Amino acid sequence: MTRFEIDNEFPGRLDGSDAFDWYFRAPDGESFDEVCRRAMSWIADVQHPTIAISHGLFGRILRGVHLGLSKREMLELPVPQDGFYRLHDGRCDPFTG
């Protein structure tokens, strides 16, 4: 939905929000903290080398949680369409093959 459509259907829902806040204001959607807990839980459950594919927003949060970044820092991480990252030992390196 566009911002105009959201304002018409859900008046005031985006008041005071910025470019990133709207991801977490969907009716019945997850909050930022809930998504972070889901990412942390997933990371904790990984027991061996794993390849994971996700959409850009969750990929940002997954990398950010792994690195211990703030909300703003997580949401400003790049989201290349052809990017792969290796998360290991508290690091997150672009994977080049």
JSON list of C-alpha atoms in Angstrom, two decimals:
[
{"chain": "A", "resi": 1, "resn": "MET", "atom": "CA", "xyz": [0.00, 0.00, 0.00]},
{"chain": "A", "resi": 2, "resn": "THR", "atom": "CA", "xyz": [1.12, 3.55, -0.57]},
{"chain": "A", "resi": 3, "resn": "ARG", "atom": "CA", "xyz": [1.34, 5.97, 2.35]},
{"chain": "A", "resi": 4, "resn": "PHE", "atom": "CA", "xyz": [-1.81, 7.67, 1.02]},
{"chain": "A", "resi": 5, "resn": "GLU", "atom": "CA", "xyz": [-3.70, 4.36, 0.97]},
{"chain": "A", "resi": 6, "resn": "ILE", "atom": "CA", "xyz": [-2.55, 3.50, 4.49]},
{"chain": "A", "resi": 7, "resn": "ASP", "atom": "CA", "xyz": [-3.60, 6.92, 5.79]},
{"chain": "A", "resi": 8, "resn": "ASN", "atom": "CA", "xyz": [-7.04, 6.46, 4.23]},
{"chain": "A", "resi": 9, "resn": "GLU", "atom": "CA", "xyz": [-7.60, 2.93, 5.51]},
{"chain": "A", "resi": 10, "resn": "PHE", "atom": "CA", "xyz": [-5.83, 3.28, 8.87]},
{"chain": "A", "resi": 11, "resn": "PRO", "atom": "CA", "xyz": [-5.97, 6.99, 9.85]},
{"chain": "A", "resi": 12, "resn": "GLY", "atom": "CA", "xyz": [-3.12, 8.03, 12.12]},
{"chain": "A", "resi": 13, "resn": "ARG", "atom": "CA", "xyz": [-1.32, 4.66, 11.97]},
{"chain": "A", "resi": 14, "resn": "LEU", "atom": "CA", "xyz": [1.82, 6.27, 10.49]},
{"chain": "A", "resi": 15, "resn": "ASP", "atom": "CA", "xyz": [1.74, 9.54, 12.45]},
{"chain": "A", "resi": 16, "resn": "GLY", "atom": "CA", "xyz": [5.25, 10.31, 13.70]},
{"chain": "A", "resi": 17, "resn": "SER", "atom": "CA", "xyz": [6.83, 7.46, 11.73]},
{"chain": "A", "resi": 18, "resn": "ASP", "atom": "CA", "xyz": [9.89, 7.57, 9.54]},
{"chain": "A", "resi": 19, "resn": "ALA", "atom": "CA", "xyz": [10.89, 5.63, 6.45]},
{"chain": "A", "resi": 20, "resn": "PHE", "atom": "CA", "xyz": [11.65, 2.48, 8.48]},
{"chain": "A", "resi": 21, "resn": "ASP", "atom": "CA", "xyz": [8.89, 2.53, 11.10]},
{"chain": "A", "resi": 22, "resn": "TRP", "atom": "CA", "xyz": [6.14, 1.57, 8.68]},
{"chain": "A", "resi": 23, "resn": "TYR", "atom": "CA", "xyz": [7.59, -1.94, 8.41]},
{"chain": "A", "resi": 24, "resn": "PHE", "atom": "CA", "xyz": [6.47, -2.57, 11.99]},
{"chain": "A", "resi": 25, "resn": "ARG", "atom": "CA", "xyz": [3.11, -0.80, 12.13]},
{"chain": "A", "resi": 26, "resn": "ALA", "atom": "CA", "xyz": [1.03, -3.18, 10.05]},
{"chain": "A", "resi": 27, "resn": "PRO", "atom": "CA", "xyz": [-2.19, -4.23, 11.77]},
{"chain": "A", "resi": 28, "resn": "ASP", "atom": "CA", "xyz": [-1.57, -7.60, 13.44]},
{"chain": "A", "resi": 29, "resn": "GLY", "atom": "CA", "xyz": [2.03, -7.57, 12.18]},
{"chain": "A", "resi": 30, "resn": "GLU", "atom": "CA", "xyz": [5.18, -8.25, 14.20]},
{"chain": "A", "resi": 31, "resn": "SER", "atom": "CA", "xyz": [6.86, -5.44, 16.09]},
{"chain": "A", "resi": 32, "resn": "PHE", "atom": "CA", "xyz": [10.55, -4.74, 15.55]},
{"chain": "A", "resi": 33, "resn": "ASP", "atom": "CA", "xyz": [11.34, -6.40, 18.90]},
{"chain": "A", "resi": 34, "resn": "GLU", "atom": "CA", "xyz": [9.34, -9.51, 17.98]},
{"chain": "A", "resi": 35, "resn": "VAL", "atom": "CA", "xyz": [11.21, -9.83, 14.68]},
{"chain": "A", "resi": 36, "resn": "CYS", "atom": "CA", "xyz": [14.54, -9.44, 16.51]},
{"chain": "A", "resi": 37, "resn": "ARG", "atom": "CA", "xyz": [13.57, -12.17, 18.98]},
{"chain": "A", "resi": 38, "resn": "ARG", "atom": "CA", "xyz": [12.62, -14.44, 16.06]},
{"chain": "A", "resi": 39, "resn": "ALA", "atom": "CA", "xyz": [16.00, -13.75, 14.41]},
{"chain": "A", "resi": 40, "resn": "MET", "atom": "CA", "xyz": [17.91, -14.38, 17.66]},
{"chain": "A", "resi": 41, "resn": "SER", "atom": "CA", "xyz": [16.02, -17.62, 18.23]},
{"chain": "A", "resi": 42, "resn": "TRP", "atom": "CA", "xyz": [16.77, -18.81, 14.71]},
{"chain": "A", "resi": 43, "resn": "ILE", "atom": "CA", "xyz": [20.47, -17.99, 15.06]},
{"chain": "A", "resi": 44, "resn": "ALA", "atom": "CA", "xyz": [20.61, -19.83, 18.40]},
{"chain": "A", "resi": 45, "resn": "ASP", "atom": "CA", "xyz": [19.06, -22.94, 16.81]},
{"chain": "A", "resi": 46, "resn": "VAL", "atom": "CA", "xyz": [21.59, -23.20, 13.98]},
{"chain": "A", "resi": 47, "resn": "GLN", "atom": "CA", "xyz": [23.94, -26.06, 14.84]},
{"chain": "A", "resi": 48, "resn": "HIS", "atom": "CA", "xyz": [25.94, -26.52, 11.63]},
{"chain": "A", "resi": 49, "resn": "PRO", "atom": "CA", "xyz": [26.82, -24.60, 8.47]},
{"chain": "A", "resi": 50, "resn": "THR", "atom": "CA", "xyz": [23.52, -23.41, 7.01]},
{"chain": "A", "resi": 51, "resn": "ILE", "atom": "CA", "xyz": [22.47, -21.50, 3.93]},
{"chain": "A", "resi": 52, "resn": "ALA", "atom": "CA", "xyz": [19.45, -19.27, 4.57]},
{"chain": "A", "resi": 53, "resn": "ILE", "atom": "CA", "xyz": [17.52, -17.21, 2.06]},
{"chain": "A", "resi": 54, "resn": "SER", "atom": "CA", "xyz": [15.29, -14.35, 3.21]},
{"chain": "A", "resi": 55, "resn": "HIS", "atom": "CA", "xyz": [13.76, -11.15, 2.01]},
{"chain": "A", "resi": 56, "resn": "GLY", "atom": "CA", "xyz": [15.71, -7.94, 2.44]},
{"chain": "A", "resi": 57, "resn": "LEU", "atom": "CA", "xyz": [14.19, -6.66, 5.66]},
{"chain": "A", "resi": 58, "resn": "PHE", "atom": "CA", "xyz": [14.66, -9.90, 7.61]},
{"chain": "A", "resi": 59, "resn": "GLY", "atom": "CA", "xyz": [18.14, -10.26, 6.13]},
{"chain": "A", "resi": 60, "resn": "ARG", "atom": "CA", "xyz": [19.03, -6.84, 7.53]},
{"chain": "A", "resi": 61, "resn": "ILE", "atom": "CA", "xyz": [17.66, -7.75, 10.94]},
{"chain": "A", "resi": 62, "resn": "LEU", "atom": "CA", "xyz": [19.34, -11.15, 10.96]},
{"chain": "A", "resi": 63, "resn": "ARG", "atom": "CA", "xyz": [22.72, -9.58, 10.21]},
{"chain": "A", "resi": 64, "resn": "GLY", "atom": "CA", "xyz": [22.09, -6.75, 12.67]},
{"chain": "A", "resi": 65, "resn": "VAL", "atom": "CA", "xyz": [21.14, -9.07, 15.53]},
{"chain": "A", "resi": 66, "resn": "HIS", "atom": "CA", "xyz": [24.22, -11.18, 14.84]},
{"chain": "A", "resi": 67, "resn": "LEU", "atom": "CA", "xyz": [26.39, -8.05, 14.96]},
{"chain": "A", "resi": 68, "resn": "GLY", "atom": "CA", "xyz": [24.63, -6.46, 17.95]},
{"chain": "A", "resi": 69, "resn": "LEU", "atom": "CA", "xyz": [23.60, -3.35, 16.01]},
{"chain": "A", "resi": 70, "resn": "SER", "atom": "CA", "xyz": [20.97, -0.80, 16.99]},
{"chain": "A", "resi": 71, "resn": "LYS", "atom": "CA", "xyz": [17.61, -0.69, 15.20]},
{"chain": "A", "resi": 72, "resn": "ARG", "atom": "CA", "xyz": [18.70, 2.24, 13.04]},
{"chain": "A", "resi": 73, "resn": "GLU", "atom": "CA", "xyz": [22.00, 0.57, 12.13]},
{"chain": "A", "resi": 74, "resn": "MET", "atom": "CA", "xyz": [20.23, -2.68, 11.21]},
{"chain": "A", "resi": 75, "resn": "LEU", "atom": "CA", "xyz": [17.72, -0.95, 8.96]},
{"chain": "A", "resi": 76, "resn": "GLU", "atom": "CA", "xyz": [20.43, 1.00, 7.17]},
{"chain": "A", "resi": 77, "resn": "LEU", "atom": "CA", "xyz": [22.40, -2.13, 6.18]},
{"chain": "A", "resi": 78, "resn": "PRO", "atom": "CA", "xyz": [22.65, -2.62, 2.42]},
{"chain": "A", "resi": 79, "resn": "VAL", "atom": "CA", "xyz": [20.29, -5.04, 0.70]},
{"chain": "A", "resi": 80, "resn": "PRO", "atom": "CA", "xyz": [21.88, -6.02, -2.61]},
{"chain": "A", "resi": 81, "resn": "GLN", "atom": "CA", "xyz": [19.69, -8.17, -4.85]},
{"chain": "A", "resi": 82, "resn": "ASP", "atom": "CA", "xyz": [22.59, -10.53, -5.49]},
{"chain": "A", "resi": 83, "resn": "GLY", "atom": "CA", "xyz": [24.23, -10.38, -2.08]},
{"chain": "A", "resi": 84, "resn": "PHE", "atom": "CA", "xyz": [25.22, -13.21, 0.20]},
{"chain": "A", "resi": 85, "resn": "TYR", "atom": "CA", "xyz": [26.70, -12.84, 3.65]},
{"chain": "A", "resi": 86, "resn": "ARG", "atom": "CA", "xyz": [28.65, -15.18, 5.88]},
{"chain": "A", "resi": 87, "resn": "LEU", "atom": "CA", "xyz": [27.80, -14.81, 9.55]},
{"chain": "A", "resi": 88, "resn": "HIS", "atom": "CA", "xyz": [30.48, -16.30, 11.78]},
{"chain": "A", "resi": 89, "resn": "ASP", "atom": "CA", "xyz": [32.32, -15.56, 15.02]},
{"chain": "A", "resi": 90, "resn": "GLY", "atom": "CA", "xyz": [30.45, -12.28, 15.57]},
{"chain": "A", "resi": 91, "resn": "ARG", "atom": "CA", "xyz": [31.32, -11.10, 12.06]},
{"chain": "A", "resi": 92, "resn": "CYS", "atom": "CA", "xyz": [29.30, -10.61, 8.91]},
{"chain": "A", "resi": 93, "resn": "ASP", "atom": "CA", "xyz": [31.31, -10.72, 5.71]},
{"chain": "A", "resi": 94, "resn": "PRO", "atom": "CA", "xyz": [30.10, -10.44, 2.14]},
{"chain": "A", "resi": 95, "resn": "PHE", "atom": "CA", "xyz": [30.40, -13.91, 0.64]},
{"chain": "A", "resi": 96, "resn": "THR", "atom": "CA", "xyz": [32.27, -13.91, -2.66]},
{"chain": "A", "resi": 97, "resn": "GLY", "atom": "CA", "xyz": [32.59, -17.61, -3.27]}
]
